[in-house]
Amino acid sequence: MTSSSVTAPLSSLTGVIERITFHSSESGYTVARLNTGNVKQLITIVGSFANIQAGQTLQLQGVWAEHPSYGSQFQVVKYKETKPATLTGIEKYLGSGLIKGVGPVTAHRIVKHFGLETLEIIEHQIDRLIEVPGIAKKRIAMIQRTWEEQKSIKEVMIFLSGHGVSTTYAVKIYKQYGDSAIATVTTNPYQLAIDIFGIGFLTADKIARNVGVAPDSQFRYKAGIIHVLDKASEDGHCYLPENKIIPMSRELLTVKGVPDSSGSNKRGQNEDETSTEIEEKTEHEADERAIVNILSEMVQLEELIRERDENEIIYYKPTFYYSEQHLAKLILQKIENSLDVDSDRVKSWINRYTASRKIQLSPQQYLAVLKAASEKLMILTGGPGTGKTFSVHTIFKLWKAMGRKIACAAPTGRAAKRLSEMTGLEAKTIHRLLEFDPGSMGFKRDLDNPLECSAIVIDESSMMDLFISHSLFKAIPKDCQVLLVGDIDQLPSVGAGNVLSDMIASEKITVVRLTQVFRQAAESAIIRTAHQINRGHYPQIEPISMKANSDCLWHSGGTEPEHGVQTVKELIEYYIPHAGFNPATDVQVLCPMTRGVVGTRNLNKVLQQLINPKSEGKDELVRGDSILRVGDRVMQLKNDYNKEVFNGDLGMVMKFDHIDKKVNINFDERDVVYDYADLNEITLAWATSIHKSQGSEYPVVILPLYTQHYVMLSRNLFYTGLTRAKKLALIIGSEKAVAIAVKQVKQQQRYTRLKERLEKAI
């Protein structure tokens, strides 16, 4: 363990951790109260701990300091855990949650029965636990398994904490590699960035340097280049041009921030602290020529694919290159020939169908239905209120009349549910439609085992990224008709690629765009406002008042973000209930960004305290500076095929099992069990980013827009957030921010070549 530079002589303390006041799972920074034998005078200790629990007996070395607000503190420099020597210490240690199968009640029974010999009994004669009332053989097996695991994991924890890895990630590393964790980390620390969700290149690089990997090693340079491409893919890019990847890699691989050899300006314990007195120097200036050489070597080893795009050289990771290339091939094969259909007969069916139901299709809708009869691949796009839903419904009726076996799917569970309600047929998420196989970590449905359908509709198709699109088209039978439905003016997919836009821009695929807003839909202020934004006009929105009856309202939240937080609270507490909605189930706050006062991170804490506060009898889990409670709305942050929950899925916390260290979360009426170590895969979701809301609808949306969000403000972001509201949209913020959002057509360029591959049939 390391700490800030200490010049005073070290003092020693031994005691039992009475309680944890604060613990950051990321940095390990901890404030705790230590009992050295005088329970009336607990000592405050501060320091960085890999794994700390109430009941642990610790031998500490450090210095005494006087905090201006909190008084005397012992600043820990080094520590060592010893077995607790008192009955109280043993009971607290066992009941702290470290050992699955042992809670406070069970710990009390065990210690009452075995006394000071408790830990020796567990270590060497664990079968004797059967003597304790209420402990069965099954429970003993669990205790034995986790006791052994704790011994192994403690070694890993100590090793990793010495290299700056937090407790949370140490647990995940152990779960991934088991007893070979230390060997894996020592041999190839960069493997962590590939295998462990949440660990990136920077953390792996810190470990690599500590275990002796040289800053200019080829191993490190390769890992850095891959990291640059991975980060680019998070921004939607499928490749990077040479004039981007070289400087980005050079910046990443240059090592800075090393203090001078005197040690007088080492950083403090808290990783967020900075000091103007620290003079950074460059330990290693990354060599551009070395990066170019390694890029060439990686191409020769087929670790990267190099291609020339017009006048520039570009670099792909192989999975991106082959997926994009093969997707283009599958699309081109799909559109080679249209089906031989009697158009007069189709027109006759449309006329009979509309007449019998006394409905009338717009010319654009009529064209969409007519084309859907014969096209093997068609895109239907349009904004809210333009009749996409009714057009799809009519196409379904036509396909059924033609004897088609129809499949329905969408990227998210909520979008699939809406599609099912629209068509009357079962609709699945694309992942479930393709039948993920945990054994092979791939989909069962593919070229060799295609879907059993002759027509398929995919709703919210603007959300489809490169990889899910490729997997889908591989599984679609050769003669199956495909209808892709989506709003092209929404934000592009969260994942890499810009598939729907590229397909439309290629002009190779039949596209019907609905633009006519129907009179009934135009009565909705949400729809009128959305189209005003899309046309680049400053929206005319009615101010919020208790008498307002519009479904789209404006509240000037001032220019300061702090005022915006107060406005959100007032809307939740007063206006939402007055309007007849339930804040706990009907309202979603959507933010342009995660950071900042009116970002999702801060608003989630505010909203949790407001909507789901701590109360007697309500169970919760405290993890560092974050709290998770029963009843909290949460969001999944990564695709987890084994659990069948995917990036952006919303769930609710149902219960905690503090003995087995598990939590049940309900996603769409299906309970999913998480280990505590996997909880970094979810986050509170009372407030979410607009990007994460794609494909979802909510009864009420609160949309804060402030100039603090300037870097993210854009027309399609504003439009996407607004159109998530089904019954009521409440826009708050500054008029300047709204004007910026409407003005900026910030359709970020994504480095993709699907359009070119379709155009040139590469």
XYZ file of N, CA and C in Angstrom, residues 475-711:
711
model
N -28.481 -14.541 -40.379
C -29.509 -15.511 -39.994
C -30.788 -15.399 -40.819
N -30.877 -14.389 -41.687
C -32.098 -14.207 -42.480
C -32.052 -15.109 -43.714
N -33.062 -15.946 -43.925
C -33.067 -16.837 -45.096
C -32.978 -16.055 -46.413
N -32.491 -16.725 -47.432
C -32.211 -16.086 -48.717
C -33.428 -15.378 -49.302
N -34.580 -16.019 -49.304
C -35.760 -15.442 -49.950
C -36.685 -14.713 -48.976
N -36.237 -14.534 -47.753
C -37.060 -13.856 -46.737
C -37.110 -12.350 -47.012
N -38.311 -11.771 -46.897
C -38.456 -10.327 -47.048
C -38.116 -9.632 -45.736
N -37.436 -8.479 -45.840
C -36.978 -7.750 -44.656
C -37.500 -6.314 -44.715
N -38.145 -5.893 -43.636
C -38.602 -4.508 -43.496
C -37.891 -3.906 -42.293
N -37.056 -2.897 -42.525
C -36.372 -2.177 -41.462
C -37.125 -0.876 -41.206
N -37.569 -0.674 -39.971
C -38.357 0.505 -39.616
C -37.567 1.327 -38.611
N -37.463 2.626 -38.850
C -36.728 3.467 -37.902
C -36.830 4.932 -38.253
N -36.478 5.779 -37.290
C -36.474 7.231 -37.480
C -35.036 7.659 -37.712
N -34.725 7.999 -38.927
C -33.352 8.297 -39.310
C -32.838 9.583 -38.669
N -33.743 10.410 -38.136
C -33.329 11.677 -37.522
C -32.946 11.526 -36.053
N -33.115 10.317 -35.506
C -32.687 10.085 -34.134
C -31.173 9.900 -34.079
N -30.661 9.824 -32.846
C -29.234 9.550 -32.666
C -28.877 8.206 -33.281
N -27.655 8.049 -33.761
C -27.237 6.740 -34.296
C -27.044 5.736 -33.170
N -26.714 4.509 -33.524
C -26.563 3.423 -32.557
C -25.509 3.761 -31.509
N -25.684 3.201 -30.310
C -24.691 3.370 -29.254
C -23.396 2.658 -29.646
N -23.524 1.481 -30.262
C -22.359 0.728 -30.705
C -21.797 1.250 -32.014
N -20.717 0.644 -32.464
C -20.013 1.100 -33.660
C -20.854 0.916 -34.913
N -20.667 1.828 -35.864
C -21.366 1.755 -37.138
C -22.459 2.802 -37.244
N -22.948 2.966 -38.450
C -24.063 3.883 -38.725
C -24.908 3.202 -39.796
N -25.367 2.000 -39.468
C -25.856 1.052 -40.460
C -27.058 1.579 -41.240
N -28.101 2.019 -40.548
C -29.303 2.459 -41.259
C -29.012 3.662 -42.142
N -28.276 4.638 -41.624
C -27.926 5.824 -42.418
C -27.073 5.459 -43.626
N -26.110 4.557 -43.426
C -25.247 4.147 -44.534
C -26.040 3.420 -45.618
N -26.989 2.591 -45.200
C -27.804 1.871 -46.174
C -28.642 2.843 -47.004
N -29.225 3.836 -46.323
C -30.036 4.827 -47.044
C -29.158 5.666 -47.964
N -27.999 6.120 -47.440
C -27.113 6.993 -48.225
C -26.541 6.294 -49.451
N -26.441 4.970 -49.417
C -25.882 4.235 -50.561
C -26.795 4.272 -51.783
N -28.087 4.550 -51.544
C -29.104 4.589 -52.609
C -29.218 3.258 -53.345
N -28.824 2.182 -52.664
C -28.946 0.846 -53.242
C -30.223 0.144 -52.776
N -30.800 0.640 -51.684
C -31.932 -0.039 -51.063
C -33.185 0.805 -51.218
N -34.321 0.162 -51.427
C -35.589 0.872 -51.534
C -35.930 1.513 -50.192
N -36.164 2.822 -50.208
C -36.480 3.577 -48.995
C -37.783 4.336 -49.206
N -38.698 4.208 -48.262
C -39.907 5.034 -48.269
C -39.844 5.905 -47.025
N -39.828 7.229 -47.239
C -39.770 8.168 -46.106
C -41.118 8.851 -45.953
N -41.716 8.677 -44.772
C -43.004 9.299 -44.473
C -42.750 10.686 -43.891
N -43.371 11.703 -44.504
C -43.151 13.088 -44.049
C -44.443 13.789 -43.643
N -45.588 13.283 -44.111
C -46.856 13.941 -43.808
C -47.275 13.659 -42.370
N -47.439 14.725 -41.576
C -47.903 14.576 -40.199
C -49.427 14.600 -40.204
N -50.037 13.551 -39.684
C -51.491 13.439 -39.717
C -52.136 14.393 -38.714
N -53.332 14.833 -39.056
C -54.025 15.870 -38.290
C -54.171 15.498 -36.818
N -54.557 14.245 -36.563
C -54.744 13.820 -35.180
C -53.425 13.846 -34.414
N -52.350 13.419 -35.082
C -51.039 13.433 -34.437
C -50.562 14.860 -34.200
N -50.906 15.757 -35.128
C -50.470 17.148 -35.029
C -51.086 17.861 -33.836
N -52.128 17.277 -33.248
C -52.723 17.862 -32.048
C -51.800 17.701 -30.846
N -50.819 16.817 -30.931
C -49.853 16.624 -29.850
C -48.745 17.665 -29.965
N -48.548 18.413 -28.890
C -47.477 19.414 -28.891
C -46.105 18.745 -28.922
N -46.009 17.524 -28.383
C -44.726 16.794 -28.453
C -44.344 16.598 -29.913
N -45.297 16.146 -30.723
C -45.019 15.873 -32.137
C -44.758 17.173 -32.891
N -45.564 18.205 -32.644
C -45.337 19.489 -33.328
C -43.951 20.037 -32.990
N -43.596 19.977 -31.699
C -42.297 20.496 -31.259
C -41.151 19.702 -31.866
N -41.302 18.385 -31.936
C -40.255 17.532 -32.521
C -39.987 17.926 -33.969
N -41.040 18.171 -34.729
C -40.854 18.545 -36.137
C -40.293 19.959 -36.270
N -40.648 20.859 -35.356
C -40.036 22.190 -35.367
C -38.528 22.078 -35.146
N -38.134 21.268 -34.176
C -36.707 21.061 -33.893
C -36.016 20.467 -35.117
N -36.654 19.487 -35.732
C -36.052 18.805 -36.881
C -35.854 19.749 -38.061
N -36.721 20.747 -38.156
C -36.584 21.737 -39.248
C -35.621 22.857 -38.877
N -35.087 22.821 -37.648
C -34.145 23.853 -37.227
C -34.809 25.108 -36.718
N -36.099 25.025 -36.362
C -36.832 26.182 -35.848
C -36.829 26.159 -34.320
N -36.684 27.324 -33.708
C -36.772 27.390 -32.253
C -38.188 27.007 -31.851
N -38.366 26.009 -31.000
C -39.713 25.500 -30.720
C -40.566 26.471 -29.908
N -41.844 26.502 -30.232
C -42.806 27.302 -29.487
C -43.477 26.395 -28.457
N -43.065 26.504 -27.201
C -43.520 25.591 -26.159
C -44.236 26.372 -25.062
N -45.395 25.880 -24.657
C -46.195 26.537 -23.622
C -45.496 26.435 -22.261
N -45.483 27.524 -21.493
C -44.870 27.473 -20.156
C -45.645 26.551 -19.212
N -44.921 25.947 -18.275
C -45.553 25.092 -17.279
C -46.407 25.925 -16.333
N -47.620 25.450 -16.090
C -48.482 26.026 -15.062
C -49.457 24.950 -14.624
N -50.071 25.141 -13.486
C -51.018 24.155 -12.980
C -52.252 24.054 -13.873
N -52.480 25.074 -14.710
C -53.653 25.073 -15.589
C -53.314 24.605 -17.007
N -52.042 24.411 -17.299
C -51.640 24.029 -18.661
C -52.208 22.661 -19.021
N -52.676 22.523 -20.263
C -53.204 21.219 -20.703
C -52.447 20.665 -21.904
N -51.299 21.255 -22.220
C -50.477 20.766 -23.324
C -49.668 19.561 -22.858
N -49.250 18.696 -23.820
C -48.411 17.544 -23.450
C -46.921 17.839 -23.601
N -46.575 19.082 -23.936
C -45.170 19.494 -24.039
C -45.047 20.889 -23.434
N -44.299 20.991 -22.326
C -44.257 22.237 -21.568
C -42.815 22.664 -21.294
N -42.658 23.965 -21.093
C -41.338 24.556 -20.883
C -41.275 25.196 -19.503
N -40.165 24.994 -18.812
C -39.922 25.648 -17.533
C -38.535 26.245 -17.569
N -38.448 27.539 -17.414
C -37.137 28.176 -17.408
C -36.428 27.816 -16.114
N -35.455 26.950 -16.237
C -34.694 26.526 -15.063
C -33.543 27.454 -14.767
N -33.619 28.697 -15.297
C -32.520 29.632 -15.098
C -31.310 29.245 -15.927
N -30.229 29.963 -15.725
C -29.007 29.671 -16.485
C -28.021 28.831 -15.678
N -28.244 28.749 -14.368
C -27.329 28.003 -13.517
C -27.811 26.561 -13.331
N -26.928 25.582 -13.512
C -27.324 24.177 -13.357
C -27.917 23.859 -11.982
N -27.413 24.525 -10.922
C -27.941 24.273 -9.582
C -29.433 24.594 -9.513
N -29.835 25.643 -10.228
C -31.252 25.994 -10.285
C -32.032 24.887 -10.994
N -31.390 24.273 -11.980
C -32.043 23.178 -12.709
C -32.320 21.990 -11.811
N -31.367 21.663 -10.923
C -31.573 20.553 -9.985
C -32.770 20.844 -9.092
N -32.862 22.087 -8.602
C -33.988 22.468 -7.751
C -35.299 22.376 -8.516
N -35.273 22.764 -9.800
C -36.480 22.700 -10.629
C -36.941 21.261 -10.818
N -35.988 20.348 -11.084
C -36.335 18.927 -11.231
C -36.992 18.428 -9.952
N -36.437 18.778 -8.801
C -37.006 18.338 -7.525
C -38.434 18.850 -7.351
N -38.659 20.114 -7.692
C -40.000 20.686 -7.529
C -41.000 20.020 -8.468
N -40.572 19.721 -9.686
C -41.467 19.041 -10.630
C -41.846 17.655 -10.109
N -40.864 16.935 -9.590
C -41.115 15.586 -9.070
C -42.046 15.634 -7.855
N -41.806 16.590 -6.965
C -42.566 16.650 -5.717
C -43.980 17.205 -5.900
N -44.135 18.184 -6.786
C -45.418 18.888 -6.848
C -46.140 18.727 -8.185
N -45.448 19.071 -9.291
C -46.177 19.124 -10.562
C -46.582 17.745 -11.067
N -45.664 16.777 -11.014
C -45.942 15.436 -11.547
C -47.157 14.802 -10.861
N -47.212 14.780 -9.511
C -48.415 14.223 -8.869
C -49.679 15.010 -9.226
N -49.560 16.341 -9.320
C -50.715 17.160 -9.689
C -51.231 16.796 -11.081
N -50.305 16.431 -11.980
C -50.689 16.076 -13.350
C -51.209 14.645 -13.456
N -51.222 13.922 -12.328
C -51.803 12.581 -12.320
C -50.821 11.463 -12.605
N -49.510 11.723 -12.458
C -48.500 10.697 -12.729
C -47.780 10.308 -11.442
N -47.240 9.089 -11.445
C -46.502 8.567 -10.301
C -45.004 8.793 -10.530
N -44.343 9.595 -9.701
C -42.907 9.866 -9.911
C -42.049 8.602 -9.917
N -42.468 7.566 -9.169
C -41.644 6.357 -9.040
C -41.710 5.464 -10.269
N -42.811 5.518 -11.018
C -42.992 4.578 -12.131
C -43.157 5.238 -13.497
N -43.573 6.494 -13.530
C -43.941 7.117 -14.815
C -42.905 8.077 -15.371
N -41.969 8.518 -14.547
C -41.102 9.636 -14.932
C -39.687 9.158 -15.241
N -39.127 9.668 -16.332
C -37.724 9.421 -16.662
C -37.049 10.755 -16.944
N -35.979 11.044 -16.213
C -35.165 12.226 -16.489
C -34.097 11.836 -17.499
N -33.993 12.597 -18.576
C -33.024 12.305 -19.643
C -32.051 13.466 -19.768
N -30.764 13.173 -19.688
C -29.735 14.212 -19.691
C -28.815 14.071 -20.903
N -28.316 15.178 -21.410
C -27.324 15.094 -22.496
C -26.007 14.446 -22.060
N -25.654 14.579 -20.756
C -24.352 14.099 -20.296
C -24.480 13.371 -18.960
N -23.426 12.631 -18.606
C -23.383 11.975 -17.296
C -22.750 12.889 -16.252
N -21.791 13.721 -16.666
C -21.068 14.570 -15.725
C -21.798 15.888 -15.497
N -21.384 16.589 -14.426
C -21.928 17.910 -14.145
C -23.076 17.875 -13.151
N -23.457 19.056 -12.696
C -24.517 19.194 -11.695
C -25.837 18.653 -12.210
N -26.140 18.905 -13.486
C -27.374 18.374 -14.073
C -27.067 17.200 -15.000
N -26.019 16.455 -14.673
C -25.722 15.211 -15.368
C -26.366 14.045 -14.632
N -26.332 12.873 -15.239
C -27.035 11.720 -14.671
C -26.481 11.304 -13.307
N -25.165 11.407 -13.115
C -24.580 10.928 -11.861
C -25.125 11.695 -10.660
N -25.090 13.028 -10.751
C -25.569 13.830 -9.631
C -27.084 13.732 -9.487
N -27.805 13.796 -10.602
C -29.265 13.761 -10.519
C -29.765 12.424 -9.980
N -29.051 11.340 -10.257
C -29.472 10.044 -9.722
C -29.441 10.035 -8.196
N -28.428 10.647 -7.617
C -28.366 10.717 -6.155
C -29.497 11.577 -5.604
N -29.752 12.703 -6.277
C -30.821 13.603 -5.843
C -32.176 12.910 -5.955
N -32.422 12.258 -7.094
C -33.718 11.630 -7.340
C -33.924 10.398 -6.460
N -32.850 9.647 -6.210
C -32.975 8.489 -5.323
C -33.438 8.938 -3.937
N -32.832 10.009 -3.444
C -33.200 10.514 -2.126
C -34.635 11.035 -2.114
N -35.093 11.528 -3.258
C -36.432 12.107 -3.360
C -37.506 11.040 -3.571
N -37.235 10.089 -4.489
C -38.253 9.114 -4.893
C -38.181 7.830 -4.078
N -36.960 7.414 -3.735
C -36.791 6.144 -3.028
C -35.842 6.327 -1.842
N -36.239 7.143 -0.855
C -35.335 7.453 0.255
C -35.171 6.283 1.214
N -34.170 6.395 2.045
C -33.950 5.394 3.097
C -35.125 5.428 4.058
N -35.618 4.260 4.424
C -36.715 4.188 5.384
C -36.584 2.909 6.190
N -37.232 2.876 7.326
C -37.156 1.711 8.195
C -37.731 0.490 7.489
N -36.975 -0.585 7.484
C -37.435 -1.815 6.846
C -37.063 -1.935 5.383
N -36.542 -0.856 4.770
C -36.136 -0.916 3.351
C -34.666 -1.306 3.272
N -34.387 -2.435 2.659
C -33.024 -2.950 2.596
C -32.201 -2.157 1.599
N -30.900 -2.049 1.863
C -30.017 -1.329 0.947
C -28.621 -1.907 1.015
N -27.813 -1.536 0.030
C -26.415 -1.965 -0.043
C -25.568 -0.721 -0.255
N -24.633 -0.485 0.652
C -23.725 0.659 0.544
C -22.415 0.166 -0.045
N -22.015 0.773 -1.156
C -20.758 0.407 -1.822
C -19.963 1.682 -2.042
N -18.990 1.931 -1.140
C -18.231 3.163 -1.240
C -19.137 4.354 -1.042
N -19.153 5.256 -2.022
C -19.995 6.445 -1.921
C -21.319 6.278 -2.663
N -21.657 5.059 -3.058
C -22.935 4.833 -3.748
C -23.823 3.918 -2.908
N -25.122 4.095 -3.077
C -26.116 3.322 -2.333
C -27.095 2.719 -3.320
N -27.450 1.462 -3.095
C -28.452 0.774 -3.904
C -29.537 0.287 -2.947
N -30.803 0.617 -3.256
C -31.906 0.249 -2.367
C -32.923 -0.604 -3.105
N -33.631 -1.419 -2.344
C -34.794 -2.113 -2.895
C -35.759 -1.047 -3.421
N -36.247 -1.246 -4.648
C -37.133 -0.270 -5.275
C -36.430 0.687 -6.206
N -35.091 0.650 -6.240
C -34.358 1.541 -7.144
C -34.494 1.093 -8.595
N -34.626 2.061 -9.489
C -34.577 1.791 -10.926
C -33.112 1.785 -11.354
N -32.707 0.748 -12.083
C -31.312 0.618 -12.500
C -31.237 0.300 -13.994
N -30.048 0.506 -14.554
C -29.809 0.228 -15.977
C -28.581 -0.650 -16.148
N -28.685 -1.613 -17.050
C -27.553 -2.460 -17.410
C -26.610 -1.682 -18.334
N -25.290 -1.793 -18.100
C -24.307 -0.998 -18.832
C -23.552 -1.773 -19.904
N -23.721 -3.097 -19.953
C -23.014 -3.885 -20.965
C -23.886 -5.070 -21.347
N -23.659 -5.592 -22.538
C -24.377 -6.799 -22.950
C -23.885 -7.985 -22.126
N -24.808 -8.662 -21.475
C -24.470 -9.875 -20.724
C -25.356 -10.994 -21.266
N -24.796 -11.773 -22.181
C -25.587 -12.782 -22.877
C -25.988 -13.929 -21.955
N -25.163 -14.216 -20.956
C -25.514 -15.289 -20.035
C -26.740 -14.927 -19.198
N -26.787 -13.677 -18.758
C -27.951 -13.230 -17.989
C -29.111 -12.821 -18.896
N -28.827 -12.649 -20.187
C -29.804 -12.167 -21.162
C -30.316 -10.778 -20.796
N -29.403 -9.920 -20.365
C -29.694 -8.505 -20.179
C -28.666 -7.726 -20.988
N -29.131 -6.606 -21.550
C -28.303 -5.932 -22.546
C -28.175 -4.442 -22.238
N -27.145 -3.861 -22.814
C -26.817 -2.456 -22.615
C -28.065 -1.589 -22.799
N -28.443 -0.857 -21.735
C -29.601 0.030 -21.815
C -30.875 -0.535 -21.220
N -30.906 -1.839 -20.887
C -32.106 -2.436 -20.289
C -32.351 -1.843 -18.899
N -33.623 -1.521 -18.605
C -34.002 -0.977 -17.305
C -34.593 -2.059 -16.419
N -34.236 -2.036 -15.140
C -34.767 -2.996 -14.191
C -35.035 -2.344 -12.852
N -35.543 -3.134 -11.915
C -35.802 -2.644 -10.558
C -35.191 -3.600 -9.544
N -34.525 -3.045 -8.539
C -33.930 -3.850 -7.478
C -35.052 -4.424 -6.615
N -35.045 -5.760 -6.470
C -36.121 -6.441 -5.747
C -35.708 -6.864 -4.340
N -34.510 -7.462 -4.193
C -34.075 -7.874 -2.850
C -32.577 -8.133 -2.837
N -32.007 -8.041 -1.622
C -30.601 -8.342 -1.392
C -30.481 -9.610 -0.565
N -29.465 -10.386 -0.863
C -29.109 -11.526 -0.029
C -27.706 -11.241 0.496
N -27.636 -10.664 1.694
C -26.351 -10.223 2.231
C -25.481 -11.393 2.677
N -26.086 -12.564 2.848
C -25.292 -13.737 3.226
C -24.599 -14.323 1.998
N -25.376 -14.544 0.921
C -24.796 -15.096 -0.308
C -24.223 -14.026 -1.226
N -24.372 -12.746 -0.819
C -23.841 -11.617 -1.587
C -24.408 -11.582 -2.998
N -25.720 -11.599 -3.077
C -26.406 -11.544 -4.364
C -27.547 -10.537 -4.292
N -27.941 -10.028 -5.451
C -29.070 -9.109 -5.526
C -29.963 -9.521 -6.690
N -31.264 -9.496 -6.462
C -32.243 -9.815 -7.504
C -32.733 -8.522 -8.134
N -32.647 -8.464 -9.467
C -33.126 -7.303 -10.214
C -34.127 -7.785 -11.249
N -35.285 -7.126 -11.300
C -36.343 -7.528 -12.218
C -36.258 -6.727 -13.513
N -36.095 -7.434 -14.626
C -36.098 -6.829 -15.962
C -37.304 -7.370 -16.721
N -38.261 -6.500 -17.047
C -39.437 -6.923 -17.820
C -40.068 -8.194 -17.249
N -40.359 -8.133 -15.942
C -41.050 -9.230 -15.254
C -40.220 -10.518 -15.208
N -38.887 -10.393 -15.292
C -37.995 -11.544 -15.201
C -36.883 -11.220 -14.210
N -36.782 -12.017 -13.147
C -35.760 -11.782 -12.128
C -34.395 -12.272 -12.597
N -33.388 -11.418 -12.450
C -32.006 -11.757 -12.797
C -31.164 -11.591 -11.541
N -30.302 -12.581 -11.253
C -29.495 -12.564 -10.041
C -28.077 -12.104 -10.363
N -27.591 -11.108 -9.598
C -26.235 -10.579 -9.747
C -25.428 -10.890 -8.494
N -24.167 -11.273 -8.657
C -23.235 -11.269 -7.538
C -22.883 -9.819 -7.226
N -22.575 -9.546 -5.974
C -22.181 -8.177 -5.619
C -20.993 -7.700 -6.457
N -20.085 -8.622 -6.782
C -18.887 -8.244 -7.548
C -19.228 -7.769 -8.957
N -20.438 -8.111 -9.442
C -20.822 -7.731 -10.808
C -21.675 -6.472 -10.856
N -21.845 -5.813 -9.707
C -22.759 -4.673 -9.669
C -22.206 -3.435 -10.364
N -20.924 -3.461 -10.788
C -20.454 -2.333 -11.595
C -20.999 -2.406 -13.020
N -21.742 -3.477 -13.341
C -22.388 -3.584 -14.644
C -23.727 -2.852 -14.673
N -24.195 -2.400 -13.500
C -25.456 -1.657 -13.470
C -25.232 -0.295 -12.828
N -26.165 0.613 -13.067
C -26.099 1.946 -12.464
C -27.516 2.413 -12.175
N -27.645 3.347 -11.240
C -28.951 3.942 -10.980
C -29.492 4.572 -12.256
N -30.805 4.515 -12.431
C -31.384 4.992 -13.701
C -32.622 5.855 -13.497
N -32.713 6.541 -12.349
C -33.767 7.555 -12.228
C -33.509 8.644 -13.275
N -32.235 8.885 -13.550
C -31.831 9.756 -14.654
C -30.895 8.952 -15.548
N -31.087 9.034 -16.863
C -30.207 8.344 -17.809
C -29.818 9.311 -18.915
N -28.812 8.920 -19.673
C -28.424 9.755 -20.815
C -29.420 9.563 -21.951
N -29.536 10.565 -22.791
C -30.440 10.479 -23.941
C -30.001 9.344 -24.859
N -28.687 9.171 -25.009
C -28.188 8.072 -25.845
C -28.717 6.728 -25.367
N -28.705 6.520 -24.038
C -29.128 5.236 -23.478
C -30.643 5.038 -23.565
N -31.389 6.108 -23.852
C -32.857 6.004 -23.864
C -33.407 5.556 -25.214
N -32.552 5.434 -26.214
C -33.025 5.069 -27.550
C -33.824 3.772 -27.522
N -34.907 3.769 -28.270
C -35.738 2.578 -28.357
C -36.740 2.456 -27.237
N -36.713 3.398 -26.287
C -37.628 3.340 -25.153
C -38.633 4.484 -25.224
N -39.761 4.294 -24.558
C -40.754 5.338 -24.378
C -41.116 5.392 -22.900
N -41.409 6.579 -22.421
C -41.780 6.756 -21.027
C -43.020 7.651 -20.965
N -43.922 7.411 -20.008
C -45.097 8.283 -19.900
C -44.714 9.757 -19.781
N -43.714 10.038 -18.919
C -43.276 11.421 -18.699
C -41.763 11.507 -18.836
N -41.302 12.510 -19.586
C -39.864 12.777 -19.719
C -39.579 14.181 -19.215
N -38.566 14.290 -18.347
C -38.034 15.600 -17.956
C -36.682 15.744 -18.639
N -36.539 16.823 -19.405
C -35.357 16.997 -20.253
C -34.636 18.288 -19.867
N -33.557 18.216 -19.064
C -32.810 19.432 -18.714
C -31.778 19.776 -19.787
N -31.774 21.017 -20.221
C -30.826 21.481 -21.240
C -30.134 22.741 -20.736
N -28.816 22.668 -20.572
C -28.035 23.798 -20.074
C -26.777 23.967 -20.909
N -26.241 25.182 -20.906
C -25.019 25.430 -21.677
C -23.847 24.622 -21.118
N -23.967 24.145 -19.894
C -22.972 23.226 -19.334
C -22.821 21.990 -20.222
N -23.886 21.651 -20.961
C -23.896 20.489 -21.843
C -23.405 20.822 -23.255
N -22.818 22.001 -23.442
C -22.548 22.519 -24.787
C -21.926 21.493 -25.725
N -20.941 20.752 -25.232
C -20.213 19.812 -26.089
C -21.133 18.744 -26.679
